[in-house]
PDB file of C-alpha atoms in Angstrom:
ATOM      1  CA  UNK A 890      12.015 -11.888 -10.468  1.00  0.00           C
ATOM      2  CA  UNK A 891       9.492  -9.696  -8.704  1.00  0.00           C
ATOM      3  CA  UNK A 892      11.116  -6.443  -7.697  1.00  0.00           C
ATOM      4  CA  UNK A 893       8.369  -4.428  -6.015  1.00  0.00           C
ATOM      5  CA  UNK A 894       5.495  -6.252  -4.389  1.00  0.00           C
ATOM      6  CA  UNK A 895       2.031  -5.368  -3.204  1.00  0.00           C
ATOM      7  CA  UNK A 896       2.134  -5.238   0.588  1.00  0.00           C
ATOM      8  CA  UNK A 897      -0.146  -7.438   2.750  1.00  0.00           C
ATOM      9  CA  UNK A 898      -2.116  -4.332   3.792  1.00  0.00           C
ATOM     10  CA  UNK A 899      -3.819  -4.289   0.358  1.00  0.00           C
ATOM     11  CA  UNK A 900      -5.713  -7.617   0.634  1.00  0.00           C
ATOM     12  CA  UNK A 901      -6.523  -6.731   4.270  1.00  0.00           C
ATOM     13  CA  UNK A 902      -8.026  -3.423   3.132  1.00  0.00           C
ATOM     14  CA  UNK A 903      -9.914  -5.255   0.371  1.00  0.00           C
ATOM     15  CA  UNK A 904     -11.653  -7.328   3.042  1.00  0.00           C
ATOM     16  CA  UNK A 905     -12.655  -4.090   4.792  1.00  0.00           C
ATOM     17  CA  UNK A 906     -13.974  -2.672   1.509  1.00  0.00           C
ATOM     18  CA  UNK A 907     -16.035  -5.819   0.952  1.00  0.00           C
ATOM     19  CA  UNK A 908     -17.441  -5.499   4.490  1.00  0.00           C
ATOM     20  CA  UNK A 909     -18.245  -1.808   3.978  1.00  0.00           C
ATOM     21  CA  UNK A 910     -20.130  -2.691   0.785  1.00  0.00           C
ATOM     22  CA  UNK A 911     -22.165  -5.233   2.714  1.00  0.00           C
ATOM     23  CA  UNK A 912     -22.819  -2.839   5.621  1.00  0.00           C
ATOM     24  CA  UNK A 913     -24.088  -0.078   3.326  1.00  0.00           C
ATOM     25  CA  UNK A 914     -26.126  -2.482   1.215  1.00  0.00           C
ATOM     26  CA  UNK A 915     -24.294  -1.190  -1.877  1.00  0.00           C
ATOM     27  CA  UNK A 916     -22.135  -4.316  -2.189  1.00  0.00           C
ATOM     28  CA  UNK A 917     -20.065  -3.938  -5.414  1.00  0.00           C
ATOM     29  CA  UNK A 918     -21.737  -0.603  -6.166  1.00  0.00           C
ATOM     30  CA  UNK A 919     -20.141   1.221  -3.233  1.00  0.00           C
ATOM     31  CA  UNK A 920     -18.370   4.371  -4.446  1.00  0.00           C
ATOM     32  CA  UNK A 921     -14.592   4.094  -4.108  1.00  0.00           C
ATOM     33  CA  UNK A 922     -11.916   6.634  -5.010  1.00  0.00           C
ATOM     34  CA  UNK A 923      -8.367   5.396  -5.557  1.00  0.00           C
ATOM     35  CA  UNK A 924      -5.678   8.044  -6.070  1.00  0.00           C
ATOM     36  CA  UNK A 925      -3.875   7.069  -9.304  1.00  0.00           C
ATOM     37  CA  UNK A 926      -0.676   8.971  -8.430  1.00  0.00           C
ATOM     38  CA  UNK A 927       2.465   6.793  -8.792  1.00  0.00           C
ATOM     39  CA  UNK A 928       0.532   4.038 -10.534  1.00  0.00           C
ATOM     40  CA  UNK A 929      -1.720   3.343  -7.534  1.00  0.00           C
ATOM     41  CA  UNK A 930      -4.303   2.093  -9.996  1.00  0.00           C
ATOM     42  CA  UNK A 931      -2.479  -1.224  -9.776  1.00  0.00           C
ATOM     43  CA  UNK A 932      -3.280  -3.575  -8.055  1.00  0.00           C
ATOM     44  CA  UNK A 933      -6.628  -1.924  -7.292  1.00  0.00           C
ATOM     45  CA  UNK A 934      -7.855  -2.343 -10.881  1.00  0.00           C
ATOM     46  CA  UNK A 935      -7.622  -6.091 -10.259  1.00  0.00           C
ATOM     47  CA  UNK A 936      -9.000  -6.208  -6.728  1.00  0.00           C
ATOM     48  CA  UNK A 937     -11.894  -3.866  -7.562  1.00  0.00           C
ATOM     49  CA  UNK A 938     -12.643  -5.237 -11.038  1.00  0.00           C
ATOM     50  CA  UNK A 939     -16.238  -6.067 -10.028  1.00  0.00           C
ATOM     51  CA  UNK A 940     -16.824  -2.735  -8.265  1.00  0.00           C
ATOM     52  CA  UNK A 941     -18.591  -0.611 -10.876  1.00  0.00           C
ATOM     53  CA  UNK A 942     -18.384   2.745  -9.081  1.00  0.00           C
ATOM     54  CA  UNK A 943     -14.630   2.996  -8.624  1.00  0.00           C
ATOM     55  CA  UNK A 944     -12.832   6.135  -9.783  1.00  0.00           C
ATOM     56  CA  UNK A 945      -9.101   6.539 -10.349  1.00  0.00           C
ATOM     57  CA  UNK A 946      -8.331  10.282 -10.445  1.00  0.00           C
ATOM     58  CA  UNK A 947      -4.704  11.350 -10.385  1.00  0.00           C
ATOM     59  CA  UNK A 948      -4.952  13.667  -7.369  1.00  0.00           C
ATOM     60  CA  UNK A 949      -1.468  15.102  -7.947  1.00  0.00           C
ATOM     61  CA  UNK A 950      -2.397  16.138 -11.497  1.00  0.00           C
ATOM     62  CA  UNK A 951      -5.626  17.959 -10.599  1.00  0.00           C
ATOM     63  CA  UNK A 952      -5.321  21.750 -11.014  1.00  0.00           C
ATOM     64  CA  UNK A 953      -7.219  22.360  -7.760  1.00  0.00           C
ATOM     65  CA  UNK A 954      -7.857  19.891  -4.954  1.00  0.00           C
ATOM     66  CA  UNK A 955     -11.299  18.327  -5.101  1.00  0.00           C
ATOM     67  CA  UNK A 956     -13.072  16.342  -2.410  1.00  0.00           C
ATOM     68  CA  UNK A 957     -13.386  12.746  -3.643  1.00  0.00           C
ATOM     69  CA  UNK A 958     -16.922  11.410  -3.897  1.00  0.00           C
ATOM     70  CA  UNK A 959     -16.136   7.858  -2.781  1.00  0.00           C
ATOM     71  CA  UNK A 960     -17.431   6.348   0.433  1.00  0.00           C
ATOM     72  CA  UNK A 961     -13.923   4.900   0.665  1.00  0.00           C
ATOM     73  CA  UNK A 962     -10.898   6.957  -0.376  1.00  0.00           C
ATOM     74  CA  UNK A 963      -7.342   5.661  -0.768  1.00  0.00           C
ATOM     75  CA  UNK A 964      -4.747   8.430  -1.163  1.00  0.00           C
ATOM     76  CA  UNK A 965      -1.100   8.304  -2.038  1.00  0.00           C
ATOM     77  CA  UNK A 966       0.724   9.527   1.076  1.00  0.00           C
ATOM     78  CA  UNK A 967       2.231  12.393  -0.968  1.00  0.00           C
ATOM     79  CA  UNK A 968      -1.258  13.812  -1.581  1.00  0.00           C
ATOM     80  CA  UNK A 969      -2.553  13.446   1.939  1.00  0.00           C
ATOM     81  CA  UNK A 970      -2.096  17.066   2.979  1.00  0.00           C
ATOM     82  CA  UNK A 971      -3.673  18.296  -0.264  1.00  0.00           C
ATOM     83  CA  UNK A 972      -7.043  16.642   0.391  1.00  0.00           C
ATOM     84  CA  UNK A 973      -7.163  15.694   4.073  1.00  0.00           C
ATOM     85  CA  UNK A 974      -8.693  19.000   5.202  1.00  0.00           C
ATOM     86  CA  UNK A 975     -11.668  18.488   2.885  1.00  0.00           C
ATOM     87  CA  UNK A 976     -12.238  14.983   4.286  1.00  0.00           C
ATOM     88  CA  UNK A 977     -12.147  15.722   8.018  1.00  0.00           C
ATOM     89  CA  UNK A 978     -15.876  16.398   8.530  1.00  0.00           C
ATOM     90  CA  UNK A 979     -17.328  13.460   6.597  1.00  0.00           C
ATOM     91  CA  UNK A 980     -14.645  10.777   6.814  1.00  0.00           C
ATOM     92  CA  UNK A 981     -12.787   8.885   9.497  1.00  0.00           C
ATOM     93  CA  UNK A 982      -9.217   9.909  10.298  1.00  0.00           C
ATOM     94  CA  UNK A 983      -6.845   8.607   7.669  1.00  0.00           C
ATOM     95  CA  UNK A 984      -5.187   5.320   8.481  1.00  0.00           C
ATOM     96  CA  UNK A 985      -1.736   4.637   7.053  1.00  0.00           C
ATOM     97  CA  UNK A 986      -1.232   1.443   5.073  1.00  0.00           C
ATOM     98  CA  UNK A 987       1.726   0.128   3.107  1.00  0.00           C
ATOM     99  CA  UNK A 988       0.851   0.025  -0.590  1.00  0.00           C
ATOM    100  CA  UNK A 989       4.068  -1.464  -1.996  1.00  0.00           C
ATOM    101  CA  UNK A 990       7.362  -2.613  -0.577  1.00  0.00           C
ATOM    102  CA  UNK A 991      10.713  -3.889  -1.807  1.00  0.00           C
ATOM    103  CA  UNK A 992      14.017  -5.214  -0.542  1.00  0.00           C
ATOM    104  CA  UNK A 993      16.814  -2.739   0.273  1.00  0.00           C
ATOM    105  CA  UNK A 994      19.012  -1.977  -2.711  1.00  0.00           C
ATOM    106  CA  UNK A 995      22.455  -2.042  -1.129  1.00  0.00           C
ATOM    107  CA  UNK A 996      23.479  -4.757  -3.612  1.00  0.00           C
ATOM    108  CA  UNK A 997      23.445  -2.257  -6.510  1.00  0.00           C
ATOM    109  CA  UNK A 998      26.929  -0.904  -5.802  1.00  0.00           C
ATOM    110  CA  UNK A 999      28.444  -4.272  -4.897  1.00  0.00           C
ATOM    111  CA  UNK A1000      31.407  -5.142  -7.101  1.00  0.00           C
ATOM    112  CA  UNK A1001      32.323  -8.736  -7.986  1.00  0.00           C
ATOM    113  CA  UNK A1002      35.511  -8.351  -5.947  1.00  0.00           C
ATOM    114  CA  UNK A1003      33.555  -7.300  -2.833  1.00  0.00           C
ATOM    115  CA  UNK A1004      31.038 -10.093  -3.336  1.00  0.00           C
ATOM    116  CA  UNK A1005      33.623 -12.855  -3.694  1.00  0.00           C
ATOM    117  CA  UNK A1006      35.756 -11.267  -0.973  1.00  0.00           C
ATOM    118  CA  UNK A1007      33.020 -12.003   1.573  1.00  0.00           C
ATOM    119  CA  UNK A1008      33.384 -15.734   0.885  1.00  0.00           C
ATOM    120  CA  UNK A1009      36.850 -15.677   2.446  1.00  0.00           C
ATOM    121  CA  UNK A1010      35.991 -13.405   5.388  1.00  0.00           C
ATOM    122  CA  UNK A1011      33.857 -15.207   7.969  1.00  0.00           C
ATOM    123  CA  UNK A1012      33.156 -11.926   9.776  1.00  0.00           C
ATOM    124  CA  UNK A1013      31.195 -10.865   6.672  1.00  0.00           C
ATOM    125  CA  UNK A1014      28.983 -13.975   6.802  1.00  0.00           C
ATOM    126  CA  UNK A1015      26.839 -12.606   9.619  1.00  0.00           C
ATOM    127  CA  UNK A1016      24.395 -10.664   7.429  1.00  0.00           C
ATOM    128  CA  UNK A1017      23.957 -13.641   5.086  1.00  0.00           C
ATOM    129  CA  UNK A1018      23.253 -15.951   8.034  1.00  0.00           C
ATOM    130  CA  UNK A1019      20.869 -13.392   9.548  1.00  0.00           C
ATOM    131  CA  UNK A1020      18.931 -13.289   6.291  1.00  0.00           C
ATOM    132  CA  UNK A1021      18.884 -16.987   5.374  1.00  0.00           C
ATOM    133  CA  UNK A1022      18.263 -18.311   8.892  1.00  0.00           C
ATOM    134  CA  UNK A1023      16.340 -15.519  10.644  1.00  0.00           C
ATOM    135  CA  UNK A1024      15.063 -13.463   7.664  1.00  0.00           C
ATOM    136  CA  UNK A1025      16.598 -10.311   9.160  1.00  0.00           C
ATOM    137  CA  UNK A1026      17.733  -7.624   6.764  1.00  0.00           C
ATOM    138  CA  UNK A1027      20.498  -5.123   7.514  1.00  0.00           C
ATOM    139  CA  UNK A1028      18.147  -2.271   6.430  1.00  0.00           C
ATOM    140  CA  UNK A1029      14.395  -1.657   6.436  1.00  0.00           C
ATOM    141  CA  UNK A1030      12.271  -2.559   3.426  1.00  0.00           C
ATOM    142  CA  UNK A1031      11.606   0.266   0.996  1.00  0.00           C
ATOM    143  CA  UNK A1032       7.954   1.260   0.868  1.00  0.00           C
ATOM    144  CA  UNK A1033       5.289   3.467  -0.613  1.00  0.00           C
ATOM    145  CA  UNK A1034       2.418   4.289   1.729  1.00  0.00           C
ATOM    146  CA  UNK A1035      -1.234   5.227   1.364  1.00  0.00           C
ATOM    147  CA  UNK A1036      -3.903   6.606   3.636  1.00  0.00           C
ATOM    148  CA  UNK A1037      -7.396   5.173   3.665  1.00  0.00           C
ATOM    149  CA  UNK A1038     -10.507   7.080   4.707  1.00  0.00           C
ATOM    150  CA  UNK A1039     -13.994   5.671   5.268  1.00  0.00           C
ATOM    151  CA  UNK A1040     -17.113   7.788   5.041  1.00  0.00           C
ATOM    152  CA  UNK A1041     -18.804   8.329   8.400  1.00  0.00           C
ATOM    153  CA  UNK A1042     -22.032   7.288   6.590  1.00  0.00           C
ATOM    154  CA  UNK A1043     -20.912   3.649   6.584  1.00  0.00           C
ATOM    155  CA  UNK A1044     -22.889   1.938   9.351  1.00  0.00           C
ATOM    156  CA  UNK A1045     -21.128  -0.129  11.966  1.00  0.00           C
ATOM    157  CA  UNK A1046     -23.675  -2.914  11.664  1.00  0.00           C
ATOM    158  CA  UNK A1047     -25.808  -4.251   8.797  1.00  0.00           C
ATOM    159  CA  UNK A1048     -29.073  -2.477   7.957  1.00  0.00           C
ATOM    160  CA  UNK A1049     -32.194  -4.156   9.352  1.00  0.00           C
TER     161      UNK A1049
END
């Protein structure tokens, strides 16, 4: 079973990274900084495997905050306030994306008696029907978020 999954924002952002590489003319040599805090290296190591100028510093482990040198910077949301001030002049405002997500974990404390007890109580069927028919969950998905910043040097249209 897959417990925690990469959120759909990651492949969407990858398309933007590919476009930025084309717009700058750097293609797979565009400088990218991915914050490695909380294992953020994955899945980026796969998506950016052909991008030779990608760095994976662990921002949380650095003794003093340093401005990343990437034209594109992806930060763990926990480290946003540490670095954001140094990015404000040369980068776009950070945009929040969902890095990973997972189903709510209310099942962890469920006892066999409670589970089988719901079979005989139709009033308890509602949440199961909501999930299996409408894909509604009783609680929000768990998530880990990132912020992405693009250098203001990235042109909005291809070079002539």
